[in-house]
Tab-separated table of N, CA, C and O in Angstrom:
chain	number	residue	atom	x	y	z
A	876	MET	N	-5.731	-45.269	-9.069
A	876	MET	CA	-5.361	-44.485	-8.100
A	876	MET	C	-5.948	-43.312	-8.001
A	876	MET	O	-6.199	-42.783	-9.332
A	877	ILE	N	-6.442	-42.724	-6.948
A	877	ILE	CA	-6.931	-40.901	-6.802
A	877	ILE	C	-6.093	-40.236	-6.499
A	877	ILE	O	-4.721	-40.564	-6.795
A	878	LEU	N	-6.073	-38.849	-7.275
A	878	LEU	CA	-5.279	-37.885	-7.528
A	878	LEU	C	-4.604	-37.643	-6.015
A	878	LEU	O	-3.149	-37.141	-6.178
A	879	THR	N	-5.231	-38.098	-4.896
A	879	THR	CA	-4.469	-37.462	-3.858
A	879	THR	C	-2.982	-38.440	-3.753
A	879	THR	O	-1.992	-38.089	-3.198
A	880	ASP	N	-3.603	-39.777	-3.909
A	880	ASP	CA	-2.505	-40.675	-3.637
A	880	ASP	C	-1.279	-40.341	-4.670
A	880	ASP	O	-0.111	-40.693	-4.440
A	881	VAL	N	-1.557	-40.143	-5.933
A	881	VAL	CA	-0.591	-39.182	-6.674
A	881	VAL	C	0.217	-38.423	-6.202
A	881	VAL	O	1.395	-38.381	-6.633
A	882	TRP	N	-0.532	-37.478	-5.628
A	882	TRP	CA	0.373	-36.428	-5.188
A	882	TRP	C	1.768	-36.836	-4.082
A	882	TRP	O	2.505	-36.644	-4.301
A	883	GLY	N	1.364	-37.693	-3.175
A	883	GLY	CA	2.355	-38.360	-2.049
A	883	GLY	C	3.759	-39.025	-3.459
A	883	GLY	O	4.478	-38.857	-2.712
A	884	LEU	N	2.868	-40.081	-4.349
A	884	LEU	CA	4.089	-40.300	-4.966
A	884	LEU	C	5.140	-39.240	-5.491
A	884	LEU	O	6.470	-39.253	-5.680
A	885	TYR	N	4.593	-38.364	-6.334
A	885	TYR	CA	5.408	-37.447	-6.623
A	885	TYR	C	6.073	-36.728	-6.143
A	885	TYR	O	7.464	-36.538	-6.380
A	886	LYS	N	5.424	-36.093	-4.828
A	886	LYS	CA	6.035	-35.508	-3.926
A	886	LYS	C	7.687	-36.394	-3.681
A	886	LYS	O	8.498	-35.826	-3.233
A	887	ALA	N	7.207	-37.523	-3.159
A	887	ALA	CA	8.505	-38.060	-2.825
A	887	ALA	C	9.728	-38.644	-3.468
A	887	ALA	O	10.467	-38.467	-3.365
A	888	ASP	N	9.091	-38.604	-4.886
A	888	ASP	CA	9.994	-38.472	-6.081
A	888	ASP	C	10.836	-37.001	-5.733
A	888	ASP	O	11.863	-37.647	-6.700
A	889	LYS	N	9.962	-36.339	-6.279
A	889	LYS	CA	10.755	-35.132	-6.134
A	889	LYS	C	11.885	-34.635	-5.064
A	889	LYS	O	12.798	-34.218	-5.025
A	890	GLN	N	11.322	-35.189	-4.305
A	890	GLN	CA	12.219	-34.969	-2.849
A	890	GLN	C	13.638	-35.592	-3.027
A	890	GLN	O	14.598	-35.126	-2.528
A	891	ILE	N	13.425	-36.625	-3.763
A	891	ILE	CA	14.459	-37.860	-3.522
A	891	ILE	C	15.339	-36.876	-4.965
A	891	ILE	O	16.472	-37.015	-4.626
A	892	GLN	N	15.104	-36.438	-5.832
A	892	GLN	CA	15.578	-35.353	-6.671
A	892	GLN	C	16.140	-34.551	-6.210
A	892	GLN	O	17.237	-33.595	-7.002
A	893	GLY	N	15.614	-33.579	-5.114
A	893	GLY	CA	16.364	-32.686	-4.518
A	893	GLY	C	15.815	-31.357	-4.605
A	893	GLY	O	16.084	-30.374	-4.982
A	894	TYR	N	14.332	-31.075	-5.278
A	894	TYR	CA	13.644	-30.178	-5.229
A	894	TYR	C	13.526	-29.441	-4.159
A	894	TYR	O	13.513	-29.970	-3.129
A	895	SER	N	13.708	-28.149	-3.966
A	895	SER	CA	13.339	-27.460	-2.769
A	895	SER	C	12.133	-27.516	-2.223
A	895	SER	O	10.760	-27.639	-2.901
A	896	PRO	N	12.080	-27.439	-1.304
A	896	PRO	CA	10.500	-27.182	-0.114
A	896	PRO	C	9.959	-25.969	-0.541
A	896	PRO	O	8.317	-26.277	-0.729
A	897	GLN	N	10.522	-25.056	-1.154
A	897	GLN	CA	9.550	-23.793	-2.114
A	897	GLN	C	8.719	-24.441	-3.106
A	897	GLN	O	7.344	-24.160	-3.328
A	898	THR	N	9.364	-24.970	-3.842
A	898	THR	CA	9.281	-25.528	-5.228
A	898	THR	C	7.991	-26.476	-5.009
A	898	THR	O	6.909	-26.718	-5.430
A	899	LEU	N	8.378	-27.299	-4.079
A	899	LEU	CA	7.343	-28.346	-3.767
A	899	LEU	C	5.757	-27.741	-2.634
A	899	LEU	O	4.839	-27.893	-3.502
A	900	LYS	N	5.918	-27.006	-2.751
A	900	LYS	CA	4.816	-25.897	-1.956
A	900	LYS	C	4.039	-25.184	-3.177
A	900	LYS	O	2.904	-25.497	-3.396
A	901	ALA	N	4.872	-25.060	-3.915
A	901	ALA	CA	4.374	-24.153	-5.336
A	901	ALA	C	3.434	-25.583	-5.960
A	901	ALA	O	2.443	-24.740	-6.642
A	902	TYR	N	4.341	-26.518	-6.252
A	902	TYR	CA	3.437	-27.122	-7.379
A	902	TYR	C	2.065	-27.982	-6.051
A	902	TYR	O	1.272	-28.061	-6.591
A	903	TYR	N	2.029	-28.268	-4.780
A	903	TYR	CA	0.900	-28.828	-4.346
A	903	TYR	C	0.157	-27.334	-3.959
A	903	TYR	O	-1.220	-27.878	-4.230
A	904	VAL	N	0.139	-26.197	-4.200
A	904	VAL	CA	-0.739	-25.165	-4.677
A	904	VAL	C	-1.712	-25.515	-5.654
A	904	VAL	O	-2.792	-25.645	-6.005
A	905	GLN	N	-0.637	-25.827	-6.858
A	905	GLN	CA	-1.451	-25.743	-7.873
A	905	GLN	C	-2.129	-27.385	-8.271
A	905	GLN	O	-3.112	-27.295	-8.948
A	906	PHE	N	-1.405	-28.262	-7.342
A	906	PHE	CA	-2.318	-29.863	-7.220
A	906	PHE	C	-3.479	-29.426	-6.540
A	906	PHE	O	-5.051	-30.113	-7.198
A	907	ASN	N	-3.468	-28.723	-5.780
A	907	ASN	CA	-4.915	-28.418	-4.884
A	907	ASN	C	-6.065	-27.440	-5.590
A	907	ASN	O	-6.749	-27.993	-6.026
A	908	LEU	N	-5.604	-27.023	-6.628
A	908	LEU	CA	-6.543	-26.150	-7.561
A	908	LEU	C	-6.966	-27.322	-8.470
A	908	LEU	O	-7.852	-27.039	-8.844
A	909	LEU	N	-5.623	-27.943	-9.038
A	909	LEU	CA	-6.596	-29.141	-9.706
A	909	LEU	C	-7.357	-30.169	-9.111
A	909	LEU	O	-8.782	-30.689	-9.598
A	910	VAL	N	-7.079	-30.452	-7.925
A	910	VAL	CA	-8.117	-31.438	-7.313
A	910	VAL	C	-9.348	-30.842	-6.983
A	910	VAL	O	-10.321	-31.080	-6.931
A	911	ASN	N	-9.549	-29.614	-6.567
A	911	ASN	CA	-10.938	-28.264	-6.726
A	911	ASN	C	-11.532	-28.709	-7.742
A	911	ASN	O	-12.674	-28.302	-7.852
A	912	SER	N	-10.791	-28.551	-8.692
A	912	SER	CA	-11.479	-28.493	-10.357
A	912	SER	C	-12.442	-29.765	-10.679
A	912	SER	O	-13.332	-29.892	-11.038
A	913	PHE	N	-11.201	-30.919	-10.464
A	913	PHE	CA	-11.734	-31.738	-10.903
A	913	PHE	C	-12.560	-33.216	-10.024
A	913	PHE	O	-13.084	-33.989	-10.378
A	914	GLY	N	-12.094	-32.572	-8.542
A	914	GLY	CA	-12.516	-33.645	-7.511
A	914	GLY	C	-11.311	-34.825	-7.177
A	914	GLY	O	-10.481	-34.520	-8.196
A	915	ASN	N	-11.354	-35.262	-6.389
A	915	ASN	CA	-10.611	-36.360	-5.890
A	915	ASN	C	-10.838	-37.790	-7.109
A	915	ASN	O	-11.221	-38.636	-6.145
A	916	ILE	N	-10.832	-37.642	-7.900
A	916	ILE	CA	-10.896	-38.748	-9.023
A	916	ILE	C	-9.869	-39.576	-9.170
A	916	ILE	O	-8.607	-39.327	-8.883
A	917	SER	N	-10.097	-40.818	-9.849
A	917	SER	CA	-9.235	-41.340	-10.382
A	917	SER	C	-8.338	-40.719	-11.615
A	917	SER	O	-8.709	-40.177	-12.222
A	918	ILE	N	-7.250	-41.317	-11.467
A	918	ILE	CA	-5.958	-40.555	-12.395
A	918	ILE	C	-6.555	-41.156	-13.740
A	918	ILE	O	-6.387	-40.090	-14.668
A	919	GLN	N	-7.247	-42.330	-13.696
A	919	GLN	CA	-7.576	-42.856	-15.200
A	919	GLN	C	-8.860	-41.933	-15.812
A	919	GLN	O	-9.499	-42.115	-16.843
A	920	GLU	N	-9.369	-41.372	-15.143
A	920	GLU	CA	-10.975	-40.701	-15.522
A	920	GLU	C	-10.440	-39.162	-15.847
A	920	GLU	O	-11.031	-38.629	-16.270
A	921	LEU	N	-9.538	-38.780	-15.959
A	921	LEU	CA	-8.681	-37.740	-16.546
A	921	LEU	C	-8.632	-37.822	-17.898
A	921	LEU	O	-7.986	-38.664	-18.402
A	922	SER	N	-9.049	-36.978	-18.846
A	922	SER	CA	-8.423	-36.968	-20.376
A	922	SER	C	-7.810	-35.942	-20.618
A	922	SER	O	-7.990	-34.788	-19.641
A	923	THR	N	-7.253	-35.989	-22.104
A	923	THR	CA	-6.088	-34.951	-22.318
A	923	THR	C	-7.317	-33.644	-22.568
A	923	THR	O	-6.760	-32.825	-22.259
A	924	ASN	N	-8.412	-33.900	-22.904
A	924	ASN	CA	-9.153	-33.089	-23.600
A	924	ASN	C	-9.584	-32.040	-22.073
A	924	ASN	O	-9.510	-30.922	-22.080
A	925	SER	N	-9.862	-33.022	-21.157
A	925	SER	CA	-10.192	-31.984	-20.166
A	925	SER	C	-8.749	-31.311	-19.496
A	925	SER	O	-9.330	-30.212	-19.144
A	926	LEU	N	-7.845	-31.931	-19.595
A	926	LEU	CA	-6.800	-31.382	-18.814
A	926	LEU	C	-6.295	-29.968	-19.381
A	926	LEU	O	-6.222	-29.170	-18.878
A	927	LYS	N	-6.668	-29.945	-20.979
A	927	LYS	CA	-6.404	-29.205	-21.947
A	927	LYS	C	-7.839	-27.643	-21.467
A	927	LYS	O	-7.506	-26.515	-21.424
A	928	VAL	N	-8.464	-28.325	-21.456
A	928	VAL	CA	-9.795	-27.040	-21.040
A	928	VAL	C	-9.349	-26.587	-19.680
A	928	VAL	O	-9.604	-25.469	-19.481
A	929	TYR	N	-9.036	-27.049	-18.535
A	929	TYR	CA	-8.416	-26.601	-17.209
A	929	TYR	C	-7.326	-25.857	-17.521
A	929	TYR	O	-7.372	-24.685	-16.784
A	930	LEU	N	-6.669	-26.097	-18.391
A	930	LEU	CA	-4.893	-25.358	-18.524
A	930	LEU	C	-5.591	-23.782	-19.275
A	930	LEU	O	-4.712	-22.795	-18.830
A	931	GLY	N	-6.775	-24.081	-20.221
A	931	GLY	CA	-6.953	-22.562	-20.605
A	931	GLY	C	-7.562	-21.993	-20.189
A	931	GLY	O	-7.465	-20.941	-19.546
A	932	LYS	N	-8.561	-22.504	-19.097
A	932	LYS	CA	-9.677	-21.698	-17.865
A	932	LYS	C	-8.286	-20.910	-16.915
A	932	LYS	O	-8.369	-20.053	-16.843
A	933	ALA	N	-7.280	-21.560	-16.696
A	933	ALA	CA	-6.235	-21.220	-15.767
A	933	ALA	C	-5.609	-19.929	-16.319
A	933	ALA	O	-5.526	-18.877	-15.982
A	934	ALA	N	-5.498	-20.540	-17.222
A	934	ALA	CA	-4.115	-19.206	-18.462
A	934	ALA	C	-5.391	-17.643	-18.595
A	934	ALA	O	-4.991	-16.834	-18.135
A	935	GLU	N	-6.623	-18.201	-18.465
A	935	GLU	CA	-7.805	-16.951	-18.465
A	935	GLU	C	-7.631	-16.119	-17.255
A	935	GLU	O	-8.058	-14.831	-17.305
A	936	LYS	N	-7.296	-16.502	-16.194
A	936	LYS	CA	-7.204	-15.894	-14.869
A	936	LYS	C	-5.691	-15.177	-14.567
A	936	LYS	O	-5.877	-14.364	-13.854
A	937	LEU	N	-4.775	-15.104	-15.451
A	937	LEU	CA	-3.742	-14.906	-15.374
A	937	LEU	C	-3.487	-13.339	-15.819
A	937	LEU	O	-4.109	-12.688	-16.705
A	938	LYS	N	-2.636	-12.533	-15.645
A	938	LYS	CA	-2.406	-11.107	-15.610
A	938	LYS	C	-1.538	-11.314	-17.003
A	938	LYS	O	-0.850	-12.478	-17.008
A	939	PRO	N	-1.848	-10.419	-17.677
A	939	PRO	CA	-0.732	-10.555	-18.966
A	939	PRO	C	0.691	-10.795	-18.686
A	939	PRO	O	1.213	-11.495	-19.473
A	940	SER	N	1.191	-10.159	-17.528
A	940	SER	CA	2.583	-10.367	-17.537
A	940	SER	C	3.007	-11.766	-17.165
A	940	SER	O	4.009	-11.908	-16.980
A	941	SER	N	1.741	-12.502	-16.664
A	941	SER	CA	1.961	-13.588	-15.789
A	941	SER	C	2.034	-14.945	-16.762
A	941	SER	O	2.311	-15.836	-16.924
A	942	LYS	N	1.642	-14.816	-18.175
A	942	LYS	CA	1.012	-15.616	-19.157
A	942	LYS	C	2.759	-16.071	-19.645
A	942	LYS	O	2.524	-17.298	-20.447
A	943	LYS	N	3.794	-15.395	-19.573
A	943	LYS	CA	5.262	-15.543	-20.212
A	943	LYS	C	5.554	-17.153	-19.313
A	943	LYS	O	6.266	-17.693	-19.720
A	944	ILE	N	4.875	-17.413	-17.837
A	944	ILE	CA	5.169	-18.731	-17.523
A	944	ILE	C	5.092	-19.835	-17.894
A	944	ILE	O	4.245	-19.978	-18.649
A	945	CYS	N	5.643	-20.856	-17.805
A	945	CYS	CA	5.368	-22.073	-18.925
A	945	CYS	C	4.557	-22.998	-17.929
A	945	CYS	O	4.712	-23.352	-16.479
A	946	TYR	N	3.413	-23.474	-18.224
A	946	TYR	CA	2.005	-24.274	-17.591
A	946	TYR	C	2.353	-25.405	-17.748
A	946	TYR	O	2.512	-25.777	-18.612
A	947	SER	N	2.721	-26.045	-16.587
A	947	SER	CA	3.004	-27.774	-16.843
A	947	SER	C	1.776	-28.188	-15.358
A	947	SER	O	1.790	-27.405	-14.740
A	948	LEU	N	1.602	-29.515	-15.649
A	948	LEU	CA	1.457	-30.159	-14.524
A	948	LEU	C	2.013	-30.930	-14.197
A	948	LEU	O	2.550	-31.880	-14.453
A	949	PRO	N	2.836	-30.378	-13.465
A	949	PRO	CA	3.990	-31.183	-12.730
A	949	PRO	C	3.790	-32.509	-12.422
A	949	PRO	O	3.958	-33.608	-12.061
A	950	LEU	N	2.647	-32.700	-11.740
A	950	LEU	CA	2.378	-33.647	-11.229
A	950	LEU	C	1.797	-35.185	-12.238
A	950	LEU	O	2.002	-36.299	-11.845
A	951	LEU	N	1.584	-34.591	-13.256
A	951	LEU	CA	1.239	-35.551	-14.411
A	951	LEU	C	2.567	-35.779	-15.311
A	951	LEU	O	2.735	-36.921	-15.824
A	952	VAL	N	3.153	-34.431	-15.665
A	952	VAL	CA	4.139	-34.541	-16.819
A	952	VAL	C	5.393	-35.159	-15.855
A	952	VAL	O	5.814	-34.639	-15.114
A	953	GLY	N	5.642	-36.242	-16.613
A	953	GLY	CA	6.822	-36.788	-15.998
A	953	GLY	C	7.137	-37.904	-14.625
A	953	GLY	O	7.654	-37.782	-13.810
A	954	SER	N	6.086	-37.779	-13.919
A	954	SER	CA	5.583	-38.723	-12.774
A	954	SER	C	5.045	-40.326	-13.307
A	954	SER	O	5.794	-40.725	-12.711
A	955	GLY	N	5.144	-40.543	-14.435
A	955	GLY	CA	5.293	-42.096	-14.933
A	955	GLY	C	3.933	-42.496	-14.418
A	955	GLY	O	3.589	-43.466	-14.969
A	956	ILE	N	3.095	-41.687	-13.877
A	956	ILE	CA	1.888	-42.065	-13.427
A	956	ILE	C	0.528	-42.080	-14.329
A	956	ILE	O	-0.143	-42.808	-14.581
A	957	CYS	N	0.503	-40.951	-15.117
A	957	CYS	CA	-0.266	-40.482	-15.721
A	957	CYS	C	-0.572	-41.401	-17.035
A	957	CYS	O	0.621	-41.598	-17.732
A	958	PRO	N	-1.919	-41.810	-17.311
A	958	PRO	CA	-1.685	-43.003	-18.100
A	958	PRO	C	-1.830	-42.407	-19.735
A	958	PRO	O	-1.793	-42.793	-20.847
A	959	LEU	N	-1.588	-40.671	-19.994
A	959	LEU	CA	-1.890	-40.333	-21.015
A	959	LEU	C	-0.702	-39.486	-21.219
A	959	LEU	O	0.484	-39.474	-20.638
A	960	ASP	N	-0.797	-39.083	-22.360
A	960	ASP	CA	0.732	-38.708	-22.950
A	960	ASP	C	0.433	-37.188	-22.605
A	960	ASP	O	0.136	-36.627	-23.655
A	961	CYS	N	0.812	-36.427	-21.387
A	961	CYS	CA	0.457	-35.217	-21.124
A	961	CYS	C	1.578	-34.233	-21.461
A	961	CYS	O	1.794	-33.167	-21.309
A	962	ARG	N	2.477	-34.510	-22.004
A	962	ARG	CA	3.866	-33.910	-22.211
A	962	ARG	C	3.357	-32.683	-23.461
A	962	ARG	O	4.048	-31.558	-23.120
A	963	TYR	N	2.677	-33.003	-24.203
A	963	TYR	CA	2.041	-31.664	-25.100
A	963	TYR	C	1.495	-30.732	-24.587
A	963	TYR	O	0.996	-29.945	-25.142
A	964	LEU	N	1.114	-31.033	-23.194
A	964	LEU	CA	0.340	-30.299	-22.386
A	964	LEU	C	0.629	-28.801	-21.704
A	964	LEU	O	0.234	-28.037	-21.186
A	965	LEU	N	2.044	-28.775	-21.819
A	965	LEU	CA	2.986	-27.528	-21.318
A	965	LEU	C	2.390	-26.534	-22.264
A	965	LEU	O	2.415	-26.747	-24.036
A	966	TYR	N	2.061	-25.418	-21.451
A	966	TYR	CA	1.761	-24.690	-21.942
A	966	TYR	C	2.341	-23.134	-21.860
A	966	TYR	O	2.909	-22.719	-20.925
A	967	SER	N	2.704	-22.529	-22.656
A	967	SER	CA	4.246	-21.589	-22.552
A	967	SER	C	3.071	-20.272	-24.063
A	967	SER	O	4.149	-20.332	-25.273
A	968	PRO	N	2.522	-19.519	-23.818
A	968	PRO	CA	1.993	-18.707	-24.988
A	968	PRO	C	3.217	-18.152	-25.298
A	968	PRO	O	4.465	-17.426	-24.950
A	969	VAL	N	2.972	-17.369	-26.495
A	969	VAL	CA	3.431	-16.319	-26.929
A	969	VAL	C	3.109	-14.901	-27.461
A	969	VAL	O	1.641	-14.802	-27.771
A	970	ASP	N	3.753	-14.101	-27.195
A	970	ASP	CA	3.064	-12.941	-27.305
A	970	ASP	C	2.662	-12.532	-28.824
A	970	ASP	O	3.636	-12.767	-29.482
C-alpha cells in the first residue's frame, strides 16, 4: 500500500471517530510534508530509522516555543497499517 492510500483509510477512520475537520486538515498538512520528503512510496519501504531522521529534521525547523508540542505521525501511529512499531517515535522534547 502506498502512502496516499494510507491517508484515505486513516482519514475515514478518524472521521468515524469524530475528529474535527480542522484536526484532519492539520494532519493532512503533516502528511503532505511526509510524502514530499519520502515520495509516494510503499508503506513497507519506510523504516523506523528513516522516520526518526525525518522527525529530527522537522524539529530543527521549529521555533523554540513550538518545540513543546508533541510530534507524532498520526498517519502511522495508531493506524494499524504501519508495519513498524511506531509508538515510540512520538517526539516531545524536554526543556
